[in-house]
PDB file of C-alpha atoms and ligand atoms in Angstrom:
ATOM      1  CA  MET A   8      24.157 -13.377 -13.530  1.00 51.00           C
ATOM      2  CA  ILE A   9      25.371 -10.734 -12.440  1.00 57.00           C
ATOM      3  CA  ASN A  10      26.709 -10.457  -8.665  1.00 76.00           C
ATOM      4  CA  VAL A  11      24.078  -7.732  -6.505  1.00 93.00           C
ATOM      5  CA  ARG A  12      23.873  -7.032  -2.809  1.00 97.00           C
ATOM      6  CA  ASN A  13      20.605  -7.562  -1.150  1.00 98.00           C
ATOM      7  CA  LEU A  14      19.592  -6.227   1.968  1.00 98.00           C
ATOM      8  CA  ILE A  15      16.927  -9.939   2.896  1.00 98.00           C
ATOM      9  CA  ASP A  16      17.564 -10.497   5.851  1.00 98.00           C
ATOM     10  CA  PRO A  17      19.771  -8.709   8.423  1.00 97.00           C
ATOM     11  CA  THR A  18      22.494 -11.153   8.851  1.00 96.00           C
ATOM     12  CA  ASP A  19      23.067 -10.333   5.314  1.00 98.00           C
ATOM     13  CA  PHE A  20      25.572  -6.938   6.044  1.00 98.00           C
ATOM     14  CA  SER A  21      28.554  -7.716   8.573  1.00 98.00           C
ATOM     15  CA  THR A  22      27.653  -5.985  11.963  1.00 98.00           C
ATOM     16  CA  ASP A  23      31.336  -3.450  10.108  1.00 98.00           C
ATOM     17  CA  GLU A  24      28.697  -2.942   6.628  1.00 98.00           C
ATOM     18  CA  ILE A  25      25.957  -2.421  10.347  1.00 98.00           C
ATOM     19  CA  ASN A  26      28.264   0.310  11.776  1.00 98.00           C
ATOM     20  CA  GLU A  27      29.517   2.087   7.919  1.00 98.00           C
ATOM     21  CA  ILE A  28      25.237   2.270   7.037  1.00 98.00           C
ATOM     22  CA  LEU A  29      25.048   3.616  10.676  1.00 98.00           C
ATOM     23  CA  VAL A  30      27.899   6.428  10.603  1.00 98.00           C
ATOM     24  CA  LEU A  31      26.685   6.747   6.925  1.00 98.00           C
ATOM     25  CA  ALA A  32      22.908   8.230   7.521  1.00 98.00           C
ATOM     26  CA  GLN A  33      24.464  10.126  10.668  1.00 98.00           C
ATOM     27  CA  ASP A  34      26.442  12.327   7.736  1.00 98.00           C
ATOM     28  CA  MET A  35      23.828  12.768   5.705  1.00 98.00           C
ATOM     29  CA  GLU A  36      21.330  13.399   8.550  1.00 98.00           C
ATOM     30  CA  LYS A  37      24.032  16.435   9.628  1.00 98.00           C
ATOM     31  CA  ASP A  38      24.742  17.712   5.650  1.00 98.00           C
ATOM     32  CA  PRO A  39      21.891  16.658   3.108  1.00 97.00           C
ATOM     33  CA  GLU A  40      23.129  18.813   0.513  1.00 98.00           C
ATOM     34  CA  ARG A  41      26.074  16.924   0.108  1.00 98.00           C
ATOM     35  CA  TYR A  42      24.127  13.459  -1.012  1.00 98.00           C
ATOM     36  CA  SER A  43      21.460  15.830  -2.925  1.00 98.00           C
ATOM     37  CA  ASN A  44      22.547  14.143  -6.319  1.00 98.00           C
ATOM     38  CA  LEU A  45      24.266  11.599  -5.189  1.00 98.00           C
ATOM     39  CA  CYS A  46      21.338   9.401  -6.454  1.00 98.00           C
ATOM     40  CA  SER A  47      20.461  11.066  -9.826  1.00 98.00           C
ATOM     41  CA  GLY A  48      19.412   9.570 -13.298  1.00 98.00           C
ATOM     42  CA  LYS A  49      18.979   6.042 -10.717  1.00 98.00           C
ATOM     43  CA  ILE A  50      15.540   4.428  -9.940  1.00 98.00           C
ATOM     44  CA  LEU A  51      13.786   2.936  -6.561  1.00 98.00           C
ATOM     45  CA  ALA A  52      10.633   0.698  -7.972  1.00 98.00           C
ATOM     46  CA  ALA A  53       8.787   0.011  -4.114  1.00 98.00           C
ATOM     47  CA  LEU A  54       6.530  -2.242  -4.792  1.00 97.00           C
ATOM     48  CA  PHE A  55       3.764  -2.862  -1.876  1.00 97.00           C
ATOM     49  CA  TYR A  56       1.620  -5.423  -1.688  1.00 96.00           C
ATOM     50  CA  GLU A  57       0.503  -4.987   1.923  1.00 94.00           C
ATOM     51  CA  PRO A  58      -0.137  -2.118   3.400  1.00 91.00           C
ATOM     52  CA  SER A  59       2.221   1.111   4.896  1.00 92.00           C
ATOM     53  CA  THR A  60       2.916   4.262   5.369  1.00 92.00           C
ATOM     54  CA  ARG A  61       6.862   4.821   6.712  1.00 91.00           C
ATOM     55  CA  THR A  62       8.429   1.928   5.375  1.00 95.00           C
ATOM     56  CA  ARG A  63       7.420   2.793   1.392  1.00 95.00           C
ATOM     57  CA  LEU A  64       6.990   6.525   1.861  1.00 97.00           C
ATOM     58  CA  SER A  65      10.866   6.988   4.101  1.00 97.00           C
ATOM     59  CA  PHE A  66      11.772   4.847   1.672  1.00 98.00           C
ATOM     60  CA  GLU A  67       9.983   6.902  -1.256  1.00 98.00           C
ATOM     61  CA  ALA A  68      12.019  10.338   0.744  1.00 98.00           C
ATOM     62  CA  ALA A  69      14.839   8.664   1.019  1.00 98.00           C
ATOM     63  CA  MET A  70      15.322   8.264  -3.083  1.00 98.00           C
ATOM     64  CA  LEU A  71      14.091  11.505  -3.662  1.00 98.00           C
ATOM     65  CA  ARG A  72      16.232  12.932  -1.417  1.00 98.00           C
ATOM     66  CA  LEU A  73      19.684  11.320  -3.103  1.00 98.00           C
ATOM     67  CA  GLY A  74      18.137  12.526  -6.092  1.00 98.00           C
ATOM     68  CA  GLY A  75      16.755   9.716  -7.205  1.00 98.00           C
ATOM     69  CA  ARG A  76      13.014   8.795  -8.926  1.00 98.00           C
ATOM     70  CA  ILE A  77      10.894   6.310  -7.932  1.00 98.00           C
ATOM     71  CA  ILE A  78       8.380   4.046  -9.766  1.00 98.00           C
ATOM     72  CA  GLY A  79       6.122   1.622  -7.963  1.00 96.00           C
ATOM     73  CA  PHE A  80       2.181   0.471  -6.185  1.00 95.00           C
ATOM     74  CA  SER A  81       1.047   0.185  -3.241  1.00 93.00           C
ATOM     75  CA  GLU A  82      -2.574  -0.971  -4.493  1.00 88.00           C
ATOM     76  CA  PRO A  83      -1.863  -4.911  -6.170  1.00 88.00           C
ATOM     77  CA  ASN A  84      -5.107  -4.699  -6.763  1.00 87.00           C
ATOM     78  CA  SER A  85      -4.414  -2.191  -9.640  1.00 85.00           C
ATOM     79  CA  THR A  86      -1.552  -4.265 -11.623  1.00 85.00           C
ATOM     80  CA  SER A  87      -1.590  -7.407 -13.481  1.00 88.00           C
ATOM     81  CA  VAL A  88      -1.426  -9.846 -10.283  1.00 85.00           C
ATOM     82  CA  SER A  89      -4.485  -9.246 -10.661  1.00 85.00           C
ATOM     83  CA  LYS A  90      -5.184 -10.876 -13.333  1.00 90.00           C
ATOM     84  CA  GLY A  91      -2.844 -14.052 -12.032  1.00 91.00           C
ATOM     85  CA  GLU A  92       1.023 -12.736 -12.775  1.00 93.00           C
ATOM     86  CA  SER A  93       3.471 -14.724 -10.600  1.00 94.00           C
ATOM     87  CA  LEU A  94       6.069 -12.769  -8.253  1.00 96.00           C
ATOM     88  CA  GLU A  95       9.097 -14.180 -10.409  1.00 96.00           C
ATOM     89  CA  ASP A  96       7.301 -12.700 -13.775  1.00 96.00           C
ATOM     90  CA  THR A  97       6.503  -9.195 -12.348  1.00 96.00           C
ATOM     91  CA  ILE A  98      10.000  -9.222 -11.089  1.00 97.00           C
ATOM     92  CA  LYS A  99      11.881  -9.597 -14.236  1.00 97.00           C
ATOM     93  CA  ILE A 100       9.979  -7.422 -15.853  1.00 97.00           C
ATOM     94  CA  ILE A 101      10.382  -4.601 -12.820  1.00 97.00           C
ATOM     95  CA  SER A 102      14.349  -5.507 -12.651  1.00 97.00           C
ATOM     96  CA  CYS A 103      14.372  -4.082 -16.660  1.00 97.00           C
ATOM     97  CA  TYR A 104      12.693  -0.541 -15.633  1.00 98.00           C
ATOM     98  CA  SER A 105      14.351   0.122 -11.669  1.00 98.00           C
ATOM     99  CA  ASP A 106      18.240   0.197  -9.942  1.00 98.00           C
ATOM    100  CA  ILE A 107      16.712  -1.270  -6.482  1.00 98.00           C
ATOM    101  CA  ILE A 108      13.945  -2.620  -5.884  1.00 98.00           C
ATOM    102  CA  ALA A 109      12.612  -2.267  -1.880  1.00 98.00           C
ATOM    103  CA  ILE A 110       9.634  -5.116  -2.138  1.00 98.00           C
ATOM    104  CA  ARG A 111       6.917  -5.752   0.687  1.00 98.00           C
ATOM    105  CA  HIS A 112       4.794  -9.317   1.090  1.00 97.00           C
ATOM    106  CA  PRO A 113       2.308 -11.074   2.951  1.00 96.00           C
ATOM    107  CA  LYS A 114       4.029 -14.492   2.257  1.00 96.00           C
ATOM    108  CA  GLU A 115       7.306 -15.363   3.964  1.00 97.00           C
ATOM    109  CA  GLY A 116       9.970 -15.864   1.777  1.00 98.00           C
ATOM    110  CA  SER A 117       9.306 -13.992  -0.578  1.00 98.00           C
ATOM    111  CA  ALA A 118      12.017 -11.071  -0.245  1.00 98.00           C
ATOM    112  CA  GLU A 119      14.227 -13.672  -0.966  1.00 98.00           C
ATOM    113  CA  ARG A 120      12.213 -15.197  -3.863  1.00 98.00           C
ATOM    114  CA  ALA A 121      12.423 -12.020  -5.949  1.00 98.00           C
ATOM    115  CA  SER A 122      16.144 -11.713  -5.064  1.00 98.00           C
ATOM    116  CA  LEU A 123      16.523 -14.275  -7.214  1.00 97.00           C
ATOM    117  CA  TYR A 124      14.340 -13.422 -10.086  1.00 97.00           C
ATOM    118  CA  SER A 125      16.276  -9.543 -10.553  1.00 97.00           C
ATOM    119  CA  ASP A 126      19.055  -8.164 -11.436  1.00 96.00           C
ATOM    120  CA  VAL A 127      18.878  -5.117  -9.295  1.00 98.00           C
ATOM    121  CA  PRO A 128      19.581  -5.123  -5.940  1.00 98.00           C
ATOM    122  CA  VAL A 129      16.650  -6.226  -4.019  1.00 98.00           C
ATOM    123  CA  ILE A 130      15.549  -5.401   0.031  1.00 98.00           C
ATOM    124  CA  ASN A 131      12.999  -6.316   2.095  1.00 98.00           C
ATOM    125  CA  ALA A 132      10.456  -4.152   3.087  1.00 98.00           C
ATOM    126  CA  GLY A 133       8.743  -7.204   5.441  1.00 98.00           C
ATOM    127  CA  ASP A 134       7.784 -10.549   3.981  1.00 98.00           C
ATOM    128  CA  GLY A 135       5.016 -11.514   5.908  1.00 97.00           C
ATOM    129  CA  ALA A 136       5.671 -12.650  10.188  1.00 97.00           C
ATOM    130  CA  ASN A 137       9.036 -13.135   8.565  1.00 97.00           C
ATOM    131  CA  GLN A 138      11.836 -10.162   8.579  1.00 98.00           C
ATOM    132  CA  HIS A 139      11.697  -6.456   8.700  1.00 98.00           C
ATOM    133  CA  PRO A 140      15.215  -5.744   8.357  1.00 98.00           C
ATOM    134  CA  THR A 141      15.260  -2.347   7.113  1.00 98.00           C
ATOM    135  CA  GLN A 142      13.086  -1.086  10.667  1.00 98.00           C
ATOM    136  CA  THR A 143      16.191  -3.205  12.633  1.00 98.00           C
ATOM    137  CA  LEU A 144      18.536  -0.292  10.232  1.00 98.00           C
ATOM    138  CA  THR A 145      16.113   1.984  12.037  1.00 98.00           C
ATOM    139  CA  ASP A 146      15.955   0.115  15.597  1.00 98.00           C
ATOM    140  CA  LEU A 147      19.950   0.177  15.707  1.00 98.00           C
ATOM    141  CA  SER A 148      20.481   3.573  14.187  1.00 98.00           C
ATOM    142  CA  THR A 149      17.740   5.458  16.561  1.00 98.00           C
ATOM    143  CA  ILE A 150      19.919   3.002  19.786  1.00 98.00           C
ATOM    144  CA  GLN A 151      23.376   4.098  18.388  1.00 98.00           C
ATOM    145  CA  ASN A 152      22.492   7.791  18.147  1.00 98.00           C
ATOM    146  CA  LEU A 153      20.810   8.208  21.143  1.00 98.00           C
ATOM    147  CA  LYS A 154      22.542   5.526  23.726  1.00 98.00           C
ATOM    148  CA  GLY A 155      25.653   5.586  22.084  1.00 98.00           C
ATOM    149  CA  ARG A 156      26.444   2.225  21.668  1.00 98.00           C
ATOM    150  CA  LEU A 157      24.682  -1.141  20.326  1.00 98.00           C
ATOM    151  CA  SER A 158      26.501  -3.549  22.957  1.00 97.00           C
ATOM    152  CA  ASN A 159      25.299  -4.566  26.632  1.00 97.00           C
ATOM    153  CA  LEU A 160      21.831  -3.180  26.687  1.00 98.00           C
ATOM    154  CA  THR A 161      18.759  -5.049  28.417  1.00 98.00           C
ATOM    155  CA  VAL A 162      15.925  -4.728  25.323  1.00 98.00           C
ATOM    156  CA  GLY A 163      12.554  -6.089  26.048  1.00 98.00           C
ATOM    157  CA  LEU A 164      10.737  -6.234  23.696  1.00 98.00           C
ATOM    158  CA  CYS A 165       6.815  -6.284  24.612  1.00 98.00           C
ATOM    159  CA  GLY A 166       3.869  -7.219  22.733  1.00 98.00           C
ATOM    160  CA  ASP A 167       3.015 -10.157  19.673  1.00 98.00           C
ATOM    161  CA  LEU A 168       5.984 -11.236  19.341  1.00 98.00           C
ATOM    162  CA  LYS A 169       5.054 -13.772  17.112  1.00 98.00           C
ATOM    163  CA  PHE A 170       3.557 -12.062  14.035  1.00 98.00           C
ATOM    164  CA  GLY A 171       5.438  -8.449  14.907  1.00 98.00           C
ATOM    165  CA  ARG A 172       8.287  -9.664  11.976  1.00 98.00           C
ATOM    166  CA  THR A 173      10.195  -6.022  12.966  1.00 98.00           C
ATOM    167  CA  VAL A 174      11.129  -7.617  16.950  1.00 98.00           C
ATOM    168  CA  HIS A 175      11.796 -11.593  14.622  1.00 98.00           C
ATOM    169  CA  SER A 176      14.940  -9.684  12.735  1.00 98.00           C
ATOM    170  CA  LEU A 177      15.588  -6.700  15.979  1.00 98.00           C
ATOM    171  CA  ILE A 178      16.593  -9.022  18.487  1.00 97.00           C
ATOM    172  CA  LYS A 179      18.437 -11.342  15.286  1.00 96.00           C
ATOM    173  CA  ALA A 180      20.700  -8.135  14.644  1.00 97.00           C
ATOM    174  CA  LEU A 181      21.093  -7.349  18.653  1.00 97.00           C
ATOM    175  CA  SER A 182      22.396 -10.702  19.310  1.00 96.00           C
ATOM    176  CA  ARG A 183      26.019 -10.510  17.460  1.00 95.00           C
ATOM    177  CA  TYR A 184      26.789  -7.286  19.252  1.00 96.00           C
ATOM    178  CA  SER A 185      28.370  -8.609  23.108  1.00 95.00           C
ATOM    179  CA  ASN A 186      26.454  -8.383  25.868  1.00 96.00           C
ATOM    180  CA  ASN A 187      23.174  -8.031  24.896  1.00 97.00           C
ATOM    181  CA  LYS A 188      20.028  -9.207  26.942  1.00 97.00           C
ATOM    182  CA  ILE A 189      17.017 -10.229  25.605  1.00 97.00           C
ATOM    183  CA  ILE A 190      14.082 -10.310  27.722  1.00 98.00           C
ATOM    184  CA  LEU A 191      10.981 -11.142  26.057  1.00 98.00           C
ATOM    185  CA  ILE A 192       6.954 -10.232  27.105  1.00 98.00           C
ATOM    186  CA  SER A 193       4.080 -11.797  25.460  1.00 98.00           C
ATOM    187  CA  PRO A 194       1.311 -13.459  26.445  1.00 98.00           C
ATOM    188  CA  ASP A 195       1.854 -17.559  25.629  1.00 98.00           C
ATOM    189  CA  GLU A 196      -0.150 -17.442  22.495  1.00 98.00           C
ATOM    190  CA  LEU A 197       2.780 -14.628  21.278  1.00 98.00           C
ATOM    191  CA  LYS A 198       5.262 -15.682  22.162  1.00 98.00           C
ATOM    192  CA  ILE A 199       8.022 -15.803  19.588  1.00 97.00           C
ATOM    193  CA  PRO A 200       7.792 -18.698  17.543  1.00 97.00           C
ATOM    194  CA  ASP A 201      10.583 -21.204  17.644  1.00 96.00           C
ATOM    195  CA  TYR A 202      12.548 -21.074  14.832  1.00 94.00           C
ATOM    196  CA  ILE A 203      13.072 -17.663  15.355  1.00 94.00           C
ATOM    197  CA  LYS A 204      15.412 -18.260  18.936  1.00 92.00           C
ATOM    198  CA  THR A 205      17.028 -21.201  17.468  1.00 92.00           C
ATOM    199  CA  GLU A 206      17.729 -19.144  14.476  1.00 90.00           C
ATOM    200  CA  VAL A 207      19.074 -16.895  16.703  1.00 89.00           C
ATOM    201  CA  LEU A 208      20.652 -18.247  19.307  1.00 85.00           C
ATOM    202  CA  LYS A 209      22.660 -20.802  16.897  1.00 86.00           C
ATOM    203  CA  ASN A 210      25.590 -18.422  16.547  1.00 79.00           C
ATOM    204  CA  ALA A 211      24.956 -16.491  19.955  1.00 82.00           C
ATOM    205  CA  SER A 212      25.204 -16.456  23.722  1.00 83.00           C
ATOM    206  CA  MET A 213      22.617 -13.826  24.435  1.00 92.00           C
ATOM    207  CA  GLU A 214      20.131 -14.278  27.124  1.00 94.00           C
ATOM    208  CA  ILE A 215      16.845 -14.154  26.287  1.00 96.00           C
ATOM    209  CA  HIS A 216      14.334 -14.012  28.832  1.00 96.00           C
ATOM    210  CA  GLU A 217      10.652 -14.903  28.373  1.00 97.00           C
ATOM    211  CA  VAL A 218       8.026 -13.368  31.496  1.00 98.00           C
ATOM    212  CA  LYS A 219       4.159 -12.219  30.639  1.00 98.00           C
ATOM    213  CA  SER A 220       4.584  -9.271  32.723  1.00 98.00           C
ATOM    214  CA  LEU A 221       5.767  -5.901  31.684  1.00 98.00           C
ATOM    215  CA  GLU A 222       5.447  -4.004  34.873  1.00 97.00           C
ATOM    216  CA  GLU A 223       7.517  -7.210  36.691  1.00 97.00           C
ATOM    217  CA  VAL A 224      10.022  -6.324  34.787  1.00 98.00           C
ATOM    218  CA  ILE A 225      10.208  -2.752  33.079  1.00 98.00           C
ATOM    219  CA  ASP A 226      12.845  -1.444  35.864  1.00 98.00           C
ATOM    220  CA  ASN A 227      15.488  -3.495  34.477  1.00 98.00           C
ATOM    221  CA  LEU A 228      15.400  -2.076  31.030  1.00 98.00           C
ATOM    222  CA  ASP A 229      17.543   0.120  28.437  1.00 98.00           C
ATOM    223  CA  ILE A 230      15.285   0.003  25.675  1.00 98.00           C
ATOM    224  CA  LEU A 231      11.616  -1.123  25.747  1.00 99.00           C
ATOM    225  CA  TYR A 232      10.908  -2.083  22.036  1.00 99.00           C
ATOM    226  CA  MET A 233       6.343  -2.138  21.789  1.00 98.00           C
ATOM    227  CA  THR A 234       4.561  -3.916  19.092  1.00 98.00           C
ATOM    228  CA  ARG A 235       1.510  -4.076  17.837  1.00 98.00           C
ATOM    229  CA  ILE A 236      -1.038  -6.679  17.787  1.00 98.00           C
ATOM    230  CA  GLN A 237      -0.307  -8.086  14.778  1.00 97.00           C
ATOM    231  CA  LYS A 238      -4.500  -8.120  14.089  1.00 97.00           C
ATOM    232  CA  GLU A 239      -4.713  -9.334   9.786  1.00 96.00           C
ATOM    233  CA  ARG A 240      -2.138 -12.328  10.691  1.00 97.00           C
ATOM    234  CA  PHE A 241      -4.528 -13.448  12.638  1.00 97.00           C
ATOM    235  CA  ASP A 242      -6.891 -16.872  11.939  1.00 96.00           C
ATOM    236  CA  SER A 243      -9.491 -15.794  14.991  1.00 96.00           C
ATOM    237  CA  GLU A 244     -10.898 -12.485  15.043  1.00 97.00           C
ATOM    238  CA  ASP A 245     -11.739 -14.204  18.766  1.00 98.00           C
ATOM    239  CA  GLU A 246      -8.379 -14.527  20.097  1.00 97.00           C
ATOM    240  CA  TYR A 247      -7.383 -10.677  18.505  1.00 98.00           C
ATOM    241  CA  LEU A 248     -10.496  -8.701  20.244  1.00 97.00           C
ATOM    242  CA  ARG A 249      -9.292 -11.225  23.938  1.00 97.00           C
ATOM    243  CA  LEU A 250      -4.954 -10.622  23.335  1.00 98.00           C
ATOM    244  CA  LYS A 251      -5.214  -6.723  21.281  1.00 97.00           C
ATOM    245  CA  ASP A 252      -4.994  -5.431  24.405  1.00 96.00           C
ATOM    246  CA  SER A 253      -2.107  -7.518  26.153  1.00 97.00           C
ATOM    247  CA  TYR A 254      -0.349  -4.531  27.408  1.00 98.00           C
ATOM    248  CA  ILE A 255      -1.109  -1.171  27.884  1.00 98.00           C
ATOM    249  CA  LEU A 256       1.593   1.284  28.124  1.00 98.00           C
ATOM    250  CA  THR A 257       0.761   4.533  30.586  1.00 98.00           C
ATOM    251  CA  LYS A 258       2.568   6.729  32.325  1.00 97.00           C
ATOM    252  CA  GLU A 259       2.368   5.381  35.458  1.00 97.00           C
ATOM    253  CA  LYS A 260       3.924   1.850  34.283  1.00 97.00           C
ATOM    254  CA  LEU A 261       6.317   3.970  33.731  1.00 98.00           C
ATOM    255  CA  ARG A 262       7.373   5.008  37.036  1.00 97.00           C
ATOM    256  CA  ASN A 263       9.666   2.510  37.846  1.00 96.00           C
ATOM    257  CA  ALA A 264      11.346   2.812  34.708  1.00 98.00           C
ATOM    258  CA  LYS A 265      14.796   4.169  34.303  1.00 98.00           C
ATOM    259  CA  ASP A 266      15.445   7.475  33.864  1.00 98.00           C
ATOM    260  CA  ASP A 267      17.218   6.867  30.537  1.00 98.00           C
ATOM    261  CA  MET A 268      15.580   4.484  28.529  1.00 98.00           C
ATOM    262  CA  LEU A 269      13.837   4.776  25.435  1.00 98.00           C
ATOM    263  CA  ILE A 270      10.880   3.624  23.927  1.00 99.00           C
ATOM    264  CA  LEU A 271      10.885   2.741  20.332  1.00 98.00           C
ATOM    265  CA  HIS A 272       8.242   1.701  18.590  1.00 98.00           C
ATOM    266  CA  PRO A 273       8.186   0.723  14.220  1.00 98.00           C
ATOM    267  CA  LEU A 274       4.401   2.018  14.775  1.00 97.00           C
ATOM    268  CA  PRO A 275       1.861   2.228  13.729  1.00 97.00           C
ATOM    269  CA  ARG A 276       0.437   2.391  17.644  1.00 97.00           C
ATOM    270  CA  VAL A 277      -2.940   0.994  17.524  1.00 96.00           C
ATOM    271  CA  ASN A 278      -3.661   1.312  22.085  1.00 95.00           C
ATOM    272  CA  GLU A 279      -0.243  -0.270  23.772  1.00 98.00           C
ATOM    273  CA  ILE A 280       1.088   3.544  23.740  1.00 98.00           C
ATOM    274  CA  HIS A 281      -1.410   5.283  26.011  1.00 98.00           C
ATOM    275  CA  PRO A 282      -0.913   8.632  24.034  1.00 98.00           C
ATOM    276  CA  ASP A 283       0.210  10.567  27.480  1.00 98.00           C
ATOM    277  CA  VAL A 284       3.044   8.758  27.682  1.00 98.00           C
ATOM    278  CA  ASP A 285       3.918  10.914  24.123  1.00 98.00           C
ATOM    279  CA  LEU A 286       5.341  13.777  25.430  1.00 98.00           C
ATOM    280  CA  ASP A 287       7.636  11.816  28.194  1.00 98.00           C
ATOM    281  CA  LYS A 288      10.760  12.345  27.547  1.00 98.00           C
ATOM    282  CA  ARG A 289      11.505   8.431  27.208  1.00 98.00           C
ATOM    283  CA  ALA A 290       9.143   8.149  24.301  1.00 98.00           C
ATOM    284  CA  THR A 291      11.303   8.290  21.079  1.00 98.00           C
ATOM    285  CA  TYR A 292       8.954   6.509  18.526  1.00 98.00           C
ATOM    286  CA  PHE A 293       8.267   9.524  16.617  1.00 97.00           C
ATOM    287  CA  LYS A 294      12.472  10.822  16.243  1.00 97.00           C
ATOM    288  CA  GLN A 295      12.608   6.723  15.083  1.00 98.00           C
ATOM    289  CA  ALA A 296      10.140   7.145  12.280  1.00 96.00           C
ATOM    290  CA  ARG A 297      12.349  10.093  11.280  1.00 96.00           C
ATOM    291  CA  TYR A 298      16.500   7.965  11.908  1.00 98.00           C
ATOM    292  CA  GLY A 299      14.831   5.078   8.803  1.00 98.00           C
ATOM    293  CA  MET A 300      14.262   7.818   7.096  1.00 98.00           C
ATOM    294  CA  TYR A 301      18.590   8.612   6.874  1.00 98.00           C
ATOM    295  CA  VAL A 302      19.398   5.030   7.025  1.00 98.00           C
ATOM    296  CA  ARG A 303      17.530   4.186   4.360  1.00 98.00           C
ATOM    297  CA  MET A 304      18.448   6.855   2.713  1.00 98.00           C
ATOM    298  CA  ALA A 305      22.450   5.278   3.313  1.00 98.00           C
ATOM    299  CA  LEU A 306      21.129   1.512   2.367  1.00 98.00           C
ATOM    300  CA  ILE A 307      20.161   2.781  -1.166  1.00 98.00           C
ATOM    301  CA  SER A 308      23.433   4.293  -1.675  1.00 98.00           C
ATOM    302  CA  LYS A 309      25.781   1.749  -0.113  1.00 98.00           C
ATOM    303  CA  LEU A 310      22.794  -1.135  -2.787  1.00 98.00           C
ATOM    304  CA  LEU A 311      23.665   0.678  -5.487  1.00 98.00           C
ATOM    305  CA  GLY A 312      27.576   1.485  -4.965  1.00 97.00           C
ATOM    306  CA  VAL A 313      27.533   5.268  -5.442  1.00 97.00           C
ATOM    307  CA  ILE A 314      29.565   6.240  -2.352  1.00 94.00           C
TER     308      ILE A 314
HETATM  309  C1  LIG B 419       6.112  -3.011  11.571  1.00 70.54           C
HETATM  310  C2  LIG B 419       5.458  -3.750   9.975  1.00 70.54           C
HETATM  311  O1  LIG B 419       5.606  -3.097   8.812  1.00 70.54           O
HETATM  312  O2  LIG B 419       6.340  -4.546  10.177  1.00 70.54           O
HETATM  313  N1  LIG B 419       5.412  -1.436   9.988  1.00 70.54           N
HETATM  314  C3  LIG B 419       6.380  -0.316  10.349  1.00 70.54           C
HETATM  315  O3  LIG B 419       7.487  -1.170   9.021  1.00 70.54           O
HETATM  316  N2  LIG B 419       6.761   0.800  10.432  1.00 70.54           N
HETATM  317  C4  LIG B 419       4.834  -2.825  12.682  1.00 70.54           C
HETATM  318  C5  LIG B 419       4.038  -3.054  12.679  1.00 70.54           C
HETATM  319  O4  LIG B 419       2.971  -2.577  11.522  1.00 70.54           O
HETATM  320  O5  LIG B 419       3.144  -3.374  13.182  1.00 70.54           O
END
């Protein structure tokens, strides 16, 4: 078996390696021309078994901007998956055709399973309600670029913390930097799963608080990370309808927030941030999506070993 690096969990890279990726991403943003042929002759397979806009298109744009090419699907029903082919077989085949694979799948653990059957690097582009490490690289890159640090931060994570994989990955990553404080803001029904909390606290002594009210804590935050209520992962439509508008960030609610607080959101947004907030200088979510492309360019280059 060839020894390849994968990114399945945000802690698969050391903090030094993450820092290298963030620095490289910054340079790629500054001087894109210099990197425009770095991956020429290489193929990225983007296998999307679940809906996506940003993640899939930013992976594709990232590879194209590096001079590489793309194969893949975003509609698994048009592939042999609909004939009953197993994930293992699909991956074995696609790893013959490509140099690197990005996979999004509704089942937790599937990216890791895919990596066991692939001869090329596998990137987890979201596995069910579990992890989403490239969104975390995007979030870290945004925070590093705009706050200048990844430590000494009070970060509020608000919304669907139960099913929100971006939150699971982000708190894991933040727990590796010093003196961060996490405030989890959710209704009881959407609290972060115990297994995530245990995993995070296993190796870190990060302060974590759980509250229900955003208004009560907003004045303390350096970062407010809003999330969508993950409709597709609810068993009951009624439960979703009851919880869907648990938090709506408005201009009024921002009155007590710090002047330099960053508002992040992995997007897509539904109701949780009123469009009026987009005009506030603290609204960072559209910029965040842009950082995501550069950080994926840096990640692909590192995993392919071309830099
Ligand atoms: C997130 C995801 O897919 O988990 N989206 C994204 O990748 N930017 C968040 C979400 O769907 O709510």
